[in-house]
Amino acid sequence: MLKRIYCRGFQGAMHLGAKGLPWRRAEIRWGTQYLPDVLRECKSQRPMIVTGPNLYRRGITGRALCAVDAEKWRYGLFCEVENDPSEKTVERICEIYRKEECDGIVAIGGGSPMDAAKAAAARIARPEKSLAQLEGLLKVHRKIPPLIAIPTTAGTGSETTIAAVISQDKTHRKVAISDLCLIPRFAILDEELTLGLPPRTTAQTGMDALTHAVEAYLCVLNNPQANRVMAEGAVREIFRFLGQAVANGADREARKAMLLASYRAGCAFTRSGVGNVHALAHALGGKYGIAHGLANAVLLPLVLEDYGSRVHKRLARLADVAGIPGKGDAPARAAAFIHAVREENQKLGIPDRLECIREEDIPEMADWAEREANPLYPVPVIYDRERFSALLRRAKEG
């Protein structure tokens, strides 16, 4: 009880303080042909490109940089960002940035390159502080180099969020650095870069975006009406277009709609926050390397069910927004929404359990999740370690 009182008190103070913060959104540009113009607007003459090895080998990074190469810009390049970027990777980016005398950062890829770029920007702005010292909320508090994000998946929303999630080298625990200065200045959205994305990746990143939107919508504080509208729009578009994008990787309409849905979901959870699904997914990713979207997809219906009556009214509204057929009172419509999430997972080939979870690891992961969620996340129900442990066991058993 005392812990719950403390958490709600902390969240209430954050809610009041957030009203005075300079919230903003990354400006959208549609098409990578505008990258040189954006760089000029940012007054960046020698940007640092941060991307992943697969994107670089497949030529996607080159496609994103065509307009820059055509104008013969010089830039630094780091193309070795791994899944779940590490502290070591961030420090290597900073080293190359300084060596090449760069004056801006362009992140190309999914959540990993964007998170690595954001964390590097934080370290460049605060060279006297380690990543461990920057962990948490509003610890950077200084202007970072101009940051431009070009997503190649539709899911993380990192192109418009305040957070960078990095894996600690020694413990593999995922930690978040969160500050308004980490919101990219521009988000360049281009569906051409997502065409042909493998169905599995499309499905998992799409469910990641859905989790962002739903968890943001359910936050009990820091959730103004404009924010809820963003979340509703993301939920509507994901239920309409995700299956279409998975079935046909060349469907430009679906790809463009999913990019916009991911952006909207990112805007929503940047202002409101995420919740217990994410706390558990980060723990699972840190311990087993499970893809973040996959963990979110499996956990989302389990946590929504576990919240019970505290979320019935809002889930009922989301059922209507998503066009889920049926009638009934709020509990019935909430149940219909949760059932629809499970059906979506099934249609997309996402499992209903995570059998890799080991019983002996559950206490440590529950501790990680509890430390991440409390007191920061304004969730409908505050979990303790026992409840996190119970959810991990449910995820293992299905």
Coordinates of C-alpha atoms in Angstrom, one line a residue:
M1 CA 0.0 0.0 0.0
L2 CA 2.8 2.5 0.9
K3 CA 4.5 1.7 -2.4
R4 CA 1.3 2.4 -4.3
I5 CA 0.8 5.7 -2.5
Y6 CA 4.4 6.7 -3.3
C7 CA 4.0 5.7 -7.0
R8 CA 0.8 7.7 -7.4
G9 CA 2.3 10.6 -5.6
F10 CA 5.3 10.6 -7.8
Q11 CA 3.2 10.3 -10.9
G12 CA 0.9 13.1 -9.8
A13 CA 3.9 15.4 -9.3
M14 CA 5.2 14.4 -12.8
H15 CA 1.7 15.1 -14.2
L16 CA 1.8 18.6 -12.9
G17 CA 5.3 19.2 -13.9
A18 CA 4.7 17.9 -17.4
K19 CA 2.2 20.6 -18.1
G20 CA 5.1 23.2 -18.1
L21 CA 7.5 21.2 -20.3
P22 CA 8.1 22.2 -23.9
W23 CA 6.5 19.2 -25.6
R24 CA 7.0 18.9 -29.3
R25 CA 6.8 16.4 -32.1
A26 CA 9.3 15.5 -34.8
E27 CA 8.4 17.3 -38.0
I28 CA 7.4 14.9 -40.8
R29 CA 8.8 14.9 -44.3
W30 CA 7.5 12.3 -46.7
G31 CA 10.3 11.0 -48.9
T32 CA 14.1 10.7 -48.5
Q33 CA 14.6 13.1 -51.4
Y34 CA 14.1 15.8 -48.8
L35 CA 17.1 14.7 -46.6
P36 CA 19.5 17.3 -48.1
D37 CA 17.0 20.1 -47.5
V38 CA 16.4 18.9 -43.9
L39 CA 20.2 18.8 -43.3
R40 CA 20.5 22.4 -44.6
E41 CA 17.6 23.5 -42.3
C42 CA 19.5 21.9 -39.4
K43 CA 22.7 23.6 -40.5
S44 CA 24.5 20.3 -40.6
Q45 CA 27.3 20.1 -43.2
R46 CA 28.9 16.8 -42.2
P47 CA 26.3 14.4 -40.6
M48 CA 27.0 11.1 -38.9
I49 CA 25.0 8.2 -40.4
V50 CA 24.0 5.6 -37.9
T51 CA 22.5 2.3 -39.2
G52 CA 22.6 -1.5 -39.0
P53 CA 24.6 -4.1 -40.9
N54 CA 21.7 -5.8 -42.6
L55 CA 20.3 -2.5 -43.9
Y56 CA 23.7 -1.5 -45.1
R57 CA 24.3 -4.8 -46.9
R58 CA 20.8 -4.9 -48.5
G59 CA 21.3 -1.4 -49.9
I60 CA 18.5 0.2 -47.9
T61 CA 20.9 2.7 -46.3
G62 CA 22.2 3.6 -49.7
R63 CA 18.7 4.2 -51.0
A64 CA 18.0 6.5 -48.1
L65 CA 21.1 8.4 -48.8
C66 CA 20.7 8.7 -52.6
A67 CA 19.8 12.4 -52.5
V68 CA 22.7 13.2 -50.2
D69 CA 25.1 11.2 -52.4
A70 CA 23.8 13.0 -55.5
E71 CA 24.8 16.3 -54.0
K72 CA 28.2 14.9 -52.9
W73 CA 27.8 15.5 -49.2
R74 CA 30.6 14.2 -46.9
Y75 CA 29.4 12.2 -43.9
G76 CA 30.6 9.9 -41.2
L77 CA 29.3 6.3 -41.1
F78 CA 28.6 3.7 -38.5
C79 CA 26.8 0.7 -39.9
E80 CA 27.3 -1.9 -37.1
V81 CA 24.4 -1.3 -34.7
E82 CA 23.2 -4.6 -33.4
N83 CA 19.8 -5.6 -32.2
D84 CA 19.4 -4.2 -28.6
P85 CA 22.3 -1.8 -29.0
S86 CA 25.0 -2.0 -26.2
E87 CA 26.8 0.7 -24.3
K88 CA 30.0 -0.3 -26.3
T89 CA 28.2 0.5 -29.6
V90 CA 27.1 3.9 -28.3
E91 CA 30.6 4.8 -27.3
R92 CA 32.0 3.7 -30.7
I93 CA 29.5 6.0 -32.4
C94 CA 30.6 8.9 -30.2
E95 CA 34.2 8.2 -31.0
I96 CA 33.6 8.2 -34.8
Y97 CA 31.4 11.3 -34.5
R98 CA 34.2 13.3 -32.9
K99 CA 37.0 11.8 -35.1
E100 CA 35.1 12.8 -38.3
E101 CA 34.2 16.2 -36.9
C102 CA 30.5 15.6 -37.5
D103 CA 27.8 18.2 -36.7
G104 CA 24.6 16.2 -36.8
I105 CA 23.2 12.7 -36.7
V106 CA 21.0 10.8 -39.2
A107 CA 19.6 7.5 -37.8
I108 CA 18.4 5.0 -40.5
G109 CA 16.7 1.8 -39.5
G110 CA 14.4 0.4 -36.8
G111 CA 14.4 1.0 -33.1
S112 CA 18.0 -0.2 -32.6
P113 CA 19.8 2.3 -34.8
M114 CA 17.5 5.1 -33.6
D115 CA 18.1 4.3 -30.0
A116 CA 21.8 4.0 -30.4
A117 CA 21.9 7.4 -32.2
K118 CA 19.8 9.0 -29.5
A119 CA 22.0 7.6 -26.7
A120 CA 25.1 8.8 -28.6
A121 CA 23.6 12.2 -29.0
A122 CA 23.1 12.3 -25.3
R123 CA 26.7 11.4 -24.6
I124 CA 28.0 13.9 -27.1
A125 CA 25.9 16.6 -25.3
R126 CA 27.0 15.4 -21.9
P127 CA 30.6 14.0 -22.3
E128 CA 31.2 14.3 -18.6
K129 CA 28.5 11.7 -17.8
S130 CA 28.4 8.0 -18.5
L131 CA 25.3 6.3 -19.9
A132 CA 24.6 4.9 -16.5
Q133 CA 24.5 8.4 -15.1
L134 CA 22.1 9.5 -17.9
E135 CA 19.6 6.6 -17.2
G136 CA 16.2 7.8 -16.1
L137 CA 14.1 10.9 -16.8
L138 CA 15.4 14.4 -17.8
K139 CA 19.1 13.6 -17.1
V140 CA 20.5 15.0 -20.3
H141 CA 18.9 18.5 -20.1
R142 CA 21.2 19.9 -22.7
K143 CA 20.9 20.6 -26.5
I144 CA 22.0 17.6 -28.5
P145 CA 23.4 17.7 -32.1
P146 CA 20.6 17.9 -34.8
L147 CA 19.0 14.5 -35.0
I148 CA 17.1 13.2 -38.0
A149 CA 15.3 9.8 -38.0
I150 CA 14.5 7.7 -41.0
P151 CA 12.5 4.6 -39.9
T152 CA 12.7 1.5 -42.1
T153 CA 10.1 -0.4 -40.0
A154 CA 6.7 0.7 -38.8
G155 CA 6.6 -0.1 -35.1
T156 CA 9.1 1.4 -32.7
G157 CA 7.9 5.0 -33.0
S158 CA 11.4 6.0 -31.9
E159 CA 11.5 8.7 -34.7
T160 CA 9.3 10.9 -32.4
T161 CA 9.9 9.7 -28.8
I162 CA 12.0 11.0 -25.9
A163 CA 13.5 7.6 -25.1
A164 CA 16.6 5.6 -26.0
V165 CA 16.8 2.0 -24.7
I166 CA 20.3 0.5 -24.3
S167 CA 21.5 -2.8 -23.0
Q168 CA 24.1 -2.8 -20.3
D169 CA 27.2 -4.6 -21.3
K170 CA 27.7 -6.5 -18.1
T171 CA 24.1 -7.3 -16.9
H172 CA 22.3 -7.1 -20.3
R173 CA 19.5 -5.3 -18.5
K174 CA 17.8 -2.8 -20.7
V175 CA 17.9 0.8 -19.4
A176 CA 16.2 3.9 -20.8
I177 CA 17.5 7.4 -21.2
S178 CA 14.5 9.8 -21.5
D179 CA 14.6 13.5 -22.2
L180 CA 12.6 15.9 -24.4
C181 CA 15.8 16.9 -26.1
L182 CA 16.1 13.4 -27.6
I183 CA 13.0 13.8 -29.7
P184 CA 14.4 13.9 -33.3
R185 CA 14.1 17.3 -35.0
F186 CA 12.7 15.6 -38.2
A187 CA 11.2 12.2 -39.0
I188 CA 11.6 11.4 -42.7
L189 CA 8.9 8.8 -43.6
D190 CA 9.3 6.9 -46.9
E191 CA 7.3 3.7 -47.5
E192 CA 9.7 2.8 -50.3
L193 CA 12.3 1.8 -47.6
T194 CA 9.8 -0.6 -46.0
L195 CA 8.7 -2.4 -49.2
G196 CA 9.6 -6.1 -49.1
L197 CA 10.2 -6.1 -45.3
P198 CA 9.8 -9.8 -44.2
P199 CA 6.3 -10.7 -43.0
R200 CA 7.6 -11.7 -39.6
T201 CA 9.3 -8.4 -39.0
T202 CA 6.3 -6.5 -40.4
A203 CA 4.0 -8.4 -38.0
Q204 CA 6.1 -8.0 -34.9
T205 CA 6.9 -4.3 -35.4
G206 CA 3.2 -3.6 -36.2
M207 CA 2.1 -5.2 -32.9
D208 CA 4.8 -3.1 -31.2
A209 CA 3.1 0.0 -32.5
L210 CA -0.3 -1.3 -31.4
T211 CA 1.1 -1.9 -27.9
H212 CA 2.5 1.7 -27.8
A213 CA -0.9 3.1 -28.7
V214 CA -2.9 0.9 -26.3
E215 CA -0.6 1.4 -23.3
A216 CA -0.5 5.2 -24.0
Y217 CA -4.3 5.3 -24.2
L218 CA -4.6 3.5 -20.8
C219 CA -2.2 5.8 -18.9
V220 CA -4.2 7.4 -16.1
L221 CA -2.2 10.7 -16.1
N222 CA -0.3 12.9 -18.7
N223 CA -3.0 11.9 -21.2
P224 CA -4.6 15.0 -22.8
Q225 CA -7.4 14.6 -25.3
A226 CA -5.2 15.4 -28.3
N227 CA -2.9 12.5 -27.2
R228 CA -5.8 10.1 -26.9
V229 CA -6.9 11.0 -30.4
M230 CA -3.4 10.2 -31.7
A231 CA -3.6 6.8 -30.0
E232 CA -7.0 6.1 -31.4
G233 CA -5.9 6.9 -34.9
A234 CA -2.9 4.5 -34.6
V235 CA -5.2 1.7 -33.3
R236 CA -7.7 2.2 -36.1
E237 CA -5.0 2.2 -38.8
I238 CA -3.1 -0.8 -37.4
F239 CA -6.2 -3.0 -37.3
R240 CA -7.1 -1.9 -40.8
F241 CA -3.7 -2.1 -42.5
L242 CA -1.3 -4.4 -40.6
G243 CA -2.6 -7.7 -42.0
Q244 CA -2.6 -6.1 -45.5
A245 CA 1.1 -5.1 -45.1
V246 CA 2.1 -8.6 -43.9
A247 CA 0.2 -10.3 -46.7
N248 CA 1.7 -8.1 -49.4
G249 CA 5.1 -6.6 -48.8
A250 CA 4.8 -4.4 -51.8
D251 CA 1.5 -2.7 -50.8
R252 CA 2.4 1.0 -50.7
E253 CA -0.9 2.1 -49.3
A254 CA -0.6 -0.3 -46.3
R255 CA 3.1 0.5 -45.8
K256 CA 2.5 4.3 -45.7
A257 CA -0.5 3.9 -43.4
M258 CA 1.6 1.8 -41.0
L259 CA 4.4 4.3 -41.0
L260 CA 2.0 7.0 -40.0
A261 CA 0.3 4.8 -37.4
S262 CA 3.7 4.1 -35.8
Y263 CA 4.5 7.8 -35.7
R264 CA 1.1 8.5 -34.1
A265 CA 1.6 5.8 -31.5
G266 CA 5.1 7.1 -30.8
C267 CA 3.7 10.6 -30.3
A268 CA 1.0 9.2 -27.9
F269 CA 3.4 7.3 -25.7
T270 CA 6.0 10.1 -25.7
R271 CA 3.4 12.3 -23.9
S272 CA 1.7 9.7 -21.8
G273 CA 4.1 6.9 -21.3
V274 CA 3.9 3.1 -21.7
G275 CA 3.2 0.5 -19.1
N276 CA 3.6 -2.9 -17.6
V277 CA 3.7 -4.7 -20.9
H278 CA 6.8 -2.7 -21.9
A279 CA 8.5 -3.2 -18.5
L280 CA 8.1 -7.0 -18.9
A281 CA 9.1 -7.0 -22.6
H282 CA 12.3 -5.1 -21.9
A283 CA 13.2 -7.6 -19.2
L284 CA 12.6 -10.5 -21.6
G285 CA 14.6 -8.8 -24.3
G286 CA 17.5 -8.1 -21.9
K287 CA 17.5 -11.7 -20.6
Y288 CA 16.8 -13.7 -23.7
G289 CA 17.2 -11.4 -26.7
I290 CA 13.6 -11.8 -27.6
A291 CA 12.5 -9.3 -30.3
H292 CA 10.7 -6.4 -28.6
G293 CA 7.7 -6.5 -30.8
L294 CA 7.2 -10.2 -30.3
A295 CA 7.4 -9.9 -26.5
N296 CA 4.9 -7.0 -26.6
A297 CA 2.5 -8.9 -28.8
V298 CA 2.4 -12.0 -26.6
L299 CA 2.2 -10.0 -23.4
L300 CA -0.4 -7.4 -24.4
P301 CA -3.6 -9.5 -24.1
L302 CA -2.4 -11.1 -20.9
V303 CA -1.8 -7.8 -19.2
L304 CA -5.0 -6.2 -20.5
E305 CA -6.9 -9.2 -19.1
D306 CA -5.0 -8.9 -15.8
Y307 CA -6.0 -5.2 -15.4
G308 CA -9.6 -6.2 -15.2
S309 CA -12.3 -3.6 -14.6
R310 CA -9.8 -0.8 -14.4
V311 CA -9.5 -0.6 -18.2
H312 CA -12.9 -1.8 -19.4
K313 CA -14.3 1.6 -20.3
R314 CA -11.3 2.6 -22.4
L315 CA -10.8 -0.8 -24.1
A316 CA -14.5 -0.6 -25.0
R317 CA -13.9 2.7 -26.7
L318 CA -10.9 1.2 -28.6
A319 CA -13.1 -1.7 -29.7
D320 CA -15.4 0.8 -31.3
V321 CA -12.5 2.8 -32.8
A322 CA -11.0 -0.4 -34.3
G323 CA -14.3 -1.4 -35.9
I324 CA -14.5 -4.6 -33.9
P325 CA -18.1 -6.0 -34.5
G326 CA -20.5 -6.7 -31.7
K327 CA -22.4 -4.9 -29.0
G328 CA -22.7 -5.1 -25.2
D329 CA -21.6 -3.2 -22.1
A330 CA -18.1 -2.0 -21.4
P331 CA -16.8 -5.4 -20.0
A332 CA -18.1 -7.2 -23.0
R333 CA -16.6 -4.7 -25.5
A334 CA -13.3 -4.8 -23.6
A335 CA -13.3 -8.6 -23.8
A336 CA -14.0 -8.2 -27.5
F337 CA -11.0 -6.0 -28.0
I338 CA -8.7 -8.4 -26.1
H339 CA -10.0 -11.2 -28.2
A340 CA -9.4 -9.2 -31.4
V341 CA -5.7 -8.7 -30.3
R342 CA -5.3 -12.4 -29.8
E343 CA -6.9 -13.1 -33.2
E344 CA -4.6 -10.6 -34.8
N345 CA -1.6 -12.4 -33.3
Q346 CA -2.9 -15.7 -34.5
K347 CA -3.4 -14.4 -38.1
L348 CA 0.0 -12.9 -38.1
G349 CA 1.7 -16.1 -37.0
I350 CA 2.7 -14.8 -33.5
P351 CA 2.7 -17.4 -30.8
D352 CA 0.5 -17.2 -27.7
R353 CA 3.3 -18.1 -25.3
L354 CA 7.1 -17.6 -24.7
E355 CA 8.4 -21.1 -23.9
C356 CA 12.0 -19.9 -23.5
I357 CA 11.2 -18.4 -20.1
R358 CA 13.0 -20.3 -17.3
E359 CA 11.5 -20.4 -13.8
E360 CA 14.9 -19.6 -12.2
D361 CA 15.1 -16.4 -14.2
I362 CA 11.7 -15.1 -13.3
P363 CA 12.6 -13.4 -10.0
E364 CA 15.4 -11.4 -11.6
M365 CA 13.2 -10.3 -14.6
A366 CA 10.4 -9.4 -12.3
D367 CA 12.8 -7.2 -10.3
W368 CA 13.9 -5.5 -13.6
A369 CA 10.3 -4.9 -14.6
E370 CA 9.3 -3.5 -11.2
R371 CA 12.3 -1.2 -11.2
E372 CA 11.5 0.1 -14.7
A373 CA 7.7 0.6 -14.2
N374 CA 7.6 2.0 -10.6
P375 CA 7.2 4.8 -9.8
L376 CA 7.4 6.2 -13.4
Y377 CA 4.7 4.6 -15.5
P378 CA 1.2 5.9 -14.8
V379 CA -0.4 2.5 -15.4
P380 CA -4.0 1.6 -14.6
V381 CA -2.8 -1.0 -12.0
I382 CA 0.6 -0.7 -10.2
Y383 CA 2.3 -4.1 -10.1
D384 CA 4.7 -5.4 -7.5
R385 CA 7.3 -8.1 -8.2
E386 CA 4.9 -10.9 -7.3
R387 CA 2.4 -9.8 -9.9
F388 CA 5.1 -9.3 -12.5
S389 CA 6.3 -12.9 -11.7
A390 CA 2.8 -14.2 -12.2
L391 CA 2.5 -12.6 -15.6
L392 CA 5.8 -14.0 -16.7
R393 CA 4.6 -17.5 -15.7
R394 CA 1.4 -16.9 -17.7
A395 CA 3.4 -15.8 -20.7
K396 CA 5.4 -19.1 -20.4
E397 CA 2.4 -21.3 -20.2
G398 CA 0.1 -19.4 -22.6

